[in-house]
Amino acid sequence: MNTDRFDLGGGEPIITLRDVAKSYWREALEIPVLQGIDLEIPVGAYIALMGPSGSGKTTLLNLVAGIDRPTGGSLEVCGHELNSLDDDQLAAWRNAHVGFIFQNYNLVPVLNAFENVELPLLLTGAGRGERRDRVEEALALVNLTDRMGNYPRQLSGGQEQRVAIARAIVTDPDLLVADEPTGALDAKNAEEVLALMERLNSEFQKTIVMVTHDPKAAHHAKHQIHLEKGVLDKAVEVNR
Amino acid sequence: MRWLALIWKSLMRSKRRTLLIVGSLILSVFTVAVLQSLLTTLNAVTNNPNSSNRLVVRHKSGLTQMLPRSYEAYLRQQSEVETVCALQWFGGYYQDPRNFFANFASDETTLFQTFREEFGAAGISEAQIKDYLRDGAGCIVGESLAKKNGWKVGDVVPLTGTIFPINPRLTIRLIYKSPKPSDENVLHFHYKVLEEGVPRMKGLVGSFWVRTHRPEDIPRFIERVDRHYANSAYETLTETENAFNLAFVKMLGNIGAIIQGITAAVVVAILIVTGNTMATAIRERTTEIAVFRAMGFSASRVLGLLLFEGVLLVGVGGCLGVLVANLAAGAVRASLGMAMPFFADFAILPDTVLACLAGAMAIGLLATFIPAYAATRRPITEGLRAVG
Amino acid sequence: MILGLLLAAPFLAYLAWLIWALVAYPIPLGYNLRSLWQRKLSSFSTAAAIALVVGIFVVVLSLAQGLSVAFVSSGRPDQALVLRPNARFELNSSIERDRMRILKVHPLLKRDAEGPMASAEVVVVKLFPMADGTDTNVTVRGLEARGITLRPQVRLVQGRWFRPGLSEVVVPRKMQGRFPSLELGRNLRMGGRDWQIVGTFDAGGASYESEVWSNVNDVMQAFRRESYSAMLARLESPERVEGFLKAVEDDKRLKLEVIRETDYFKELTKAGDPIKILGNLITLILTGAAIFAAMNTMYAAVAGRTKEIGTLRALGFRQREILASFQWESIFLCLTGGLLGSGLALFANGIQTGTTSFETFSDVSFAFTITPGLMAQGVAFSLVMGLLGGFLPAWRASRIPLTEAMKGG
């Protein structure tokens, strides 16, 4: 496999995958999900990972985000060789470098918007005042300052996802990973969320890796990477 | 405490569930606290520090057999002895046979010295003691007994004898306070009333209560007295007051074993119920736990948060249970204390409270650990996939 | 009693409706049972907690019953006990020899070939060493040969009855376990002399099983008693007891009190009241705890099946059928616990224990007897828990709208 096929623009790579493989074991049977993935993603990239279901796109996202481990090859993300980190170090690494955006938002129902956004900051040792400033800043960015005290059930789907995005960026991570971020949203809200992500990429230089099967969503990314049966198929630069 | 709010809100996720389990815990811990306190109350009876200097001399054959009062002279001669009080359980009642309280015919001249810890409490008036000593038909009663029956100094109390065929009419000369409630539920009257009223008691008494100078003297004294009267017509059994009381506590039978059995069953039940509740609560949160971990919470931090939640849940139930038990202690004293004299001293002691709380915490930890550990060992990706 | 019935009436009516619903309505019971099975861990742990509470309930019941049986089966309605006035108990009582002479030939007593059926007796208590090394007070009863025939429930098991003048005793077989010194053939030291144990007896659970028996004169001599304690006598019929009572109490020479034997033992039974009340309170409180736990489990079961219930409603099941079906699910859950608990209580079966009557200052021994009746009570008790614990969750389930079936999640 040749990395030249995937020219994702210049710049320092933030994600480097070398011959990454992942397989699951079902009883004695090995089921390969990803094979021989070689990929470099530069800082500031906005990638849409696409492919039919079962192609391994979510698995690849999980590996890059450090919530799953490869069965072969090596990953260097945000300056760390992920294989060399133990589980606790990996957790700390995620807290510092990765923000997550999920399809179902996954807000904690018993916490209000402010408290949900504050959650990852609890791990950073930031004091109360600093936490407040950063949460307010993040919520202002997603334009939900007035909804700070609302609980998830009092928010619309689009608002919930925006709170989730605020939670993802509050620690100021280098990398945002999103798994079908618009999958549960109607067209209007989806558009809003995608616009927000685009802004995070262009204005705040966040590197974004997004899994989606929605061509409209993928159109917002700078590049689309297609997977097919566990191997990289092609990369397309999006003309916006 | 930046985590406390988070843990508290997690507990309140399902208010009804938390309320039900806390209710269940309150009732269970209440039961255990009361049962264990019954045991400690009984144990306190046989470990009375006030009686470390005292002994009881009685007939070897049992409580119903009498000793000659002449034995008193020999007992007094012993160098270890400070004072001797002849004392006989009268077993009378006032108005209603169900209205139980201890009443004794006792040697008024040595009573106050022998039981000075019991009578020595605040403000016993010398003048009133003199009144009692002077009035051969007088009696003294403890304050709580007097209160219950509405007695005042100078009132006449007619006692109906059950063991002895006399019904003495006694005038209250002194109402005393005592450090322990059970010691206040007592009436004493002059020994002569019994001796002169009942021909068969002439020159006889049920027991001698001996006060020694020092507790160390006791073993030697016991040995000498019992040897002295061995093979006589009236053989003696001498034992410490605590050992004497132990025989009465024993009379309740295997109550200790029954209480421990019930406690063990309740503890296991709490463990199961709490474990089940926490397992449900954690199962509901499978996805949420995965999200927490994705955000950078380490497995051990999540485990810690869940354990703390379990401990808090059981802790709240435990604290409230102990609190209710404390509030109910008065009722137990009033009800059981009337039926069985020891329980007049019933109280939930700090030791029992601590033991119950520590036990509750341990149960919380243990019950939460298994589901929580399993939850944090689960791969994050699997948790995210689960339908939450 | 009436209040109890009033309180029980709604329960019974509801239970009757549930049983009727089982027959008349198409209740998806199989579905409910499979759901219980599907949530094995949760169902089983709830059942286990209920089992423990039911176990405690049955053991406490058997304790209370053991105490009652020990006394109640001791008396006969056509027999009477003569005591000193106000004595209330044999141990407190005394009857001088001259009075006893008059009493024993009282014209109202029943007679047979050997004369009037009456036994002059003496009761003392004596400290006996127990198996655990401590001592406890045991009643020693001195009686006449007549006294044995007046107590038909007492049966010789081993050896022979005591003979007068020889310092012989017979002991209850059931006491031998708790008091190792009471072995057949061994000597017993009391009242300054040795007594040979010549026989063991059984009294069918009556309180005599806590007493050591010997000849009345031997006991009086050894314990230096000048007077008897009481006299037990049989009358021609239960109705004659009243007449005897009046005759003796009015007789100026006697000045004694007469109590029907059954009443006497009823009075003694009250010694166990505090234990009974305490036991009932504990069970009541723990029942509350168990009901809360069952409610929790059932609420969780209902909450986890919102969609399923919506689907059942969409399929045409009516609210009352959903209510009945979930109520039955809860009842099955608790009944499982009840059966387990009643089984668990069997471990306590046959354990001999003792307690002391504070009225008589002597040991009363009895065995935990877990009868099928008690076990059935335990199971019935778990049924009540199932009713109470399941009602609110079942009600909630029946209120779930059928539109829930269409929702996601």
PDB file of C-alpha atoms in Angstrom, chain C residues 275-372:
ATOM      1  CA  ILE C 275     -39.758 -12.812  73.014  1.00  0.00           C
ATOM      2  CA  LYS C 276     -42.828 -13.302  70.847  1.00  0.00           C
ATOM      3  CA  ILE C 277     -43.526  -9.584  70.574  1.00  0.00           C
ATOM      4  CA  LEU C 278     -39.902  -8.855  69.762  1.00  0.00           C
ATOM      5  CA  GLY C 279     -39.885 -11.623  67.185  1.00  0.00           C
ATOM      6  CA  ASN C 280     -43.053 -10.350  65.534  1.00  0.00           C
ATOM      7  CA  LEU C 281     -41.750  -6.803  65.428  1.00  0.00           C
ATOM      8  CA  ILE C 282     -38.517  -7.901  63.818  1.00  0.00           C
ATOM      9  CA  THR C 283     -40.375  -9.896  61.212  1.00  0.00           C
ATOM     10  CA  LEU C 284     -42.732  -7.028  60.498  1.00  0.00           C
ATOM     11  CA  ILE C 285     -39.885  -4.571  59.976  1.00  0.00           C
ATOM     12  CA  LEU C 286     -37.879  -6.949  57.825  1.00  0.00           C
ATOM     13  CA  THR C 287     -40.993  -7.644  55.774  1.00  0.00           C
ATOM     14  CA  GLY C 288     -41.142  -3.958  54.952  1.00  0.00           C
ATOM     15  CA  ALA C 289     -37.519  -4.116  53.846  1.00  0.00           C
ATOM     16  CA  ALA C 290     -38.210  -7.165  51.676  1.00  0.00           C
ATOM     17  CA  ILE C 291     -41.263  -5.558  50.085  1.00  0.00           C
ATOM     18  CA  PHE C 292     -39.189  -2.512  49.144  1.00  0.00           C
ATOM     19  CA  ALA C 293     -36.610  -4.784  47.545  1.00  0.00           C
ATOM     20  CA  ALA C 294     -39.272  -6.693  45.621  1.00  0.00           C
ATOM     21  CA  MET C 295     -40.805  -3.407  44.462  1.00  0.00           C
ATOM     22  CA  ASN C 296     -37.455  -2.233  43.207  1.00  0.00           C
ATOM     23  CA  THR C 297     -36.934  -5.378  41.206  1.00  0.00           C
ATOM     24  CA  MET C 298     -40.421  -5.253  39.731  1.00  0.00           C
ATOM     25  CA  TYR C 299     -40.114  -1.571  38.825  1.00  0.00           C
ATOM     26  CA  ALA C 300     -36.842  -2.350  37.072  1.00  0.00           C
ATOM     27  CA  ALA C 301     -38.530  -5.256  35.304  1.00  0.00           C
ATOM     28  CA  VAL C 302     -41.373  -3.029  34.116  1.00  0.00           C
ATOM     29  CA  ALA C 303     -39.088  -0.164  33.102  1.00  0.00           C
ATOM     30  CA  GLY C 304     -36.938  -2.496  31.028  1.00  0.00           C
ATOM     31  CA  ARG C 305     -39.952  -3.789  29.134  1.00  0.00           C
ATOM     32  CA  THR C 306     -41.852  -0.614  28.285  1.00  0.00           C
ATOM     33  CA  LYS C 307     -41.725  -1.434  24.600  1.00  0.00           C
ATOM     34  CA  GLU C 308     -42.761  -5.027  25.139  1.00  0.00           C
ATOM     35  CA  ILE C 309     -45.730  -3.970  27.229  1.00  0.00           C
ATOM     36  CA  GLY C 310     -46.716  -1.429  24.587  1.00  0.00           C
ATOM     37  CA  THR C 311     -46.579  -4.219  22.046  1.00  0.00           C
ATOM     38  CA  LEU C 312     -48.756  -6.464  24.217  1.00  0.00           C
ATOM     39  CA  ARG C 313     -51.270  -3.638  24.457  1.00  0.00           C
ATOM     40  CA  ALA C 314     -51.093  -3.162  20.696  1.00  0.00           C
ATOM     41  CA  LEU C 315     -51.758  -6.869  20.275  1.00  0.00           C
ATOM     42  CA  GLY C 316     -55.009  -6.397  22.126  1.00  0.00           C
ATOM     43  CA  PHE C 317     -54.248  -7.160  25.779  1.00  0.00           C
ATOM     44  CA  ARG C 318     -56.309  -4.969  28.076  1.00  0.00           C
ATOM     45  CA  GLN C 319     -54.954  -2.946  30.985  1.00  0.00           C
ATOM     46  CA  ARG C 320     -56.401  -5.292  33.584  1.00  0.00           C
ATOM     47  CA  GLU C 321     -54.739  -8.244  31.891  1.00  0.00           C
ATOM     48  CA  ILE C 322     -51.381  -6.496  31.960  1.00  0.00           C
ATOM     49  CA  LEU C 323     -51.980  -5.650  35.636  1.00  0.00           C
ATOM     50  CA  ALA C 324     -52.809  -9.264  36.494  1.00  0.00           C
ATOM     51  CA  SER C 325     -49.907 -10.625  34.511  1.00  0.00           C
ATOM     52  CA  PHE C 326     -47.307  -8.425  36.197  1.00  0.00           C
ATOM     53  CA  GLN C 327     -48.885  -8.984  39.569  1.00  0.00           C
ATOM     54  CA  TRP C 328     -48.518 -12.717  38.987  1.00  0.00           C
ATOM     55  CA  GLU C 329     -44.926 -12.233  37.932  1.00  0.00           C
ATOM     56  CA  SER C 330     -44.231 -10.528  41.253  1.00  0.00           C
ATOM     57  CA  ILE C 331     -46.109 -13.223  43.153  1.00  0.00           C
ATOM     58  CA  PHE C 332     -44.101 -15.953  41.451  1.00  0.00           C
ATOM     59  CA  LEU C 333     -40.895 -14.130  42.255  1.00  0.00           C
ATOM     60  CA  CYS C 334     -41.804 -13.858  45.929  1.00  0.00           C
ATOM     61  CA  LEU C 335     -43.254 -17.365  46.139  1.00  0.00           C
ATOM     62  CA  THR C 336     -39.955 -18.730  44.911  1.00  0.00           C
ATOM     63  CA  GLY C 337     -38.325 -16.854  47.776  1.00  0.00           C
ATOM     64  CA  GLY C 338     -40.994 -18.121  50.164  1.00  0.00           C
ATOM     65  CA  LEU C 339     -40.437 -21.743  49.212  1.00  0.00           C
ATOM     66  CA  LEU C 340     -36.682 -21.331  49.473  1.00  0.00           C
ATOM     67  CA  GLY C 341     -37.012 -19.594  52.832  1.00  0.00           C
ATOM     68  CA  SER C 342     -39.313 -22.212  54.299  1.00  0.00           C
ATOM     69  CA  GLY C 343     -36.795 -24.804  53.177  1.00  0.00           C
ATOM     70  CA  LEU C 344     -34.004 -22.773  54.726  1.00  0.00           C
ATOM     71  CA  ALA C 345     -35.865 -22.708  58.037  1.00  0.00           C
ATOM     72  CA  LEU C 346     -35.707 -26.501  58.127  1.00  0.00           C
ATOM     73  CA  PHE C 347     -32.072 -26.163  59.136  1.00  0.00           C
ATOM     74  CA  ALA C 348     -33.284 -24.871  62.498  1.00  0.00           C
ATOM     75  CA  ASN C 349     -35.579 -27.867  62.920  1.00  0.00           C
ATOM     76  CA  GLY C 350     -34.963 -29.923  66.021  1.00  0.00           C
ATOM     77  CA  ILE C 351     -32.456 -27.558  67.616  1.00  0.00           C
ATOM     78  CA  GLN C 352     -33.032 -27.791  71.347  1.00  0.00           C
ATOM     79  CA  THR C 353     -32.907 -24.575  73.222  1.00  0.00           C
ATOM     80  CA  GLY C 354     -34.033 -23.185  76.496  1.00  0.00           C
ATOM     81  CA  THR C 355     -35.138 -20.010  78.092  1.00  0.00           C
ATOM     82  CA  THR C 356     -36.035 -19.093  81.605  1.00  0.00           C
ATOM     83  CA  SER C 357     -39.336 -17.990  82.839  1.00  0.00           C
ATOM     84  CA  PHE C 358     -38.768 -14.910  84.962  1.00  0.00           C
ATOM     85  CA  GLU C 359     -41.858 -15.849  86.903  1.00  0.00           C
ATOM     86  CA  THR C 360     -40.582 -19.219  88.030  1.00  0.00           C
ATOM     87  CA  PHE C 361     -36.835 -18.615  87.831  1.00  0.00           C
ATOM     88  CA  SER C 362     -36.245 -21.880  86.137  1.00  0.00           C
ATOM     89  CA  ASP C 363     -35.268 -23.226  82.800  1.00  0.00           C
ATOM     90  CA  VAL C 364     -37.817 -24.121  80.141  1.00  0.00           C
ATOM     91  CA  SER C 365     -36.413 -26.149  77.313  1.00  0.00           C
ATOM     92  CA  PHE C 366     -38.069 -26.604  73.983  1.00  0.00           C
ATOM     93  CA  ALA C 367     -37.157 -27.509  70.451  1.00  0.00           C
ATOM     94  CA  PHE C 368     -37.514 -25.488  67.272  1.00  0.00           C
ATOM     95  CA  THR C 369     -40.081 -27.501  65.399  1.00  0.00           C
ATOM     96  CA  ILE C 370     -40.566 -26.515  61.783  1.00  0.00           C
ATOM     97  CA  THR C 371     -43.917 -28.063  60.960  1.00  0.00           C
ATOM     98  CA  PRO C 372     -45.466 -28.152  57.488  1.00  0.00           C
TER      99      PRO C 372
END
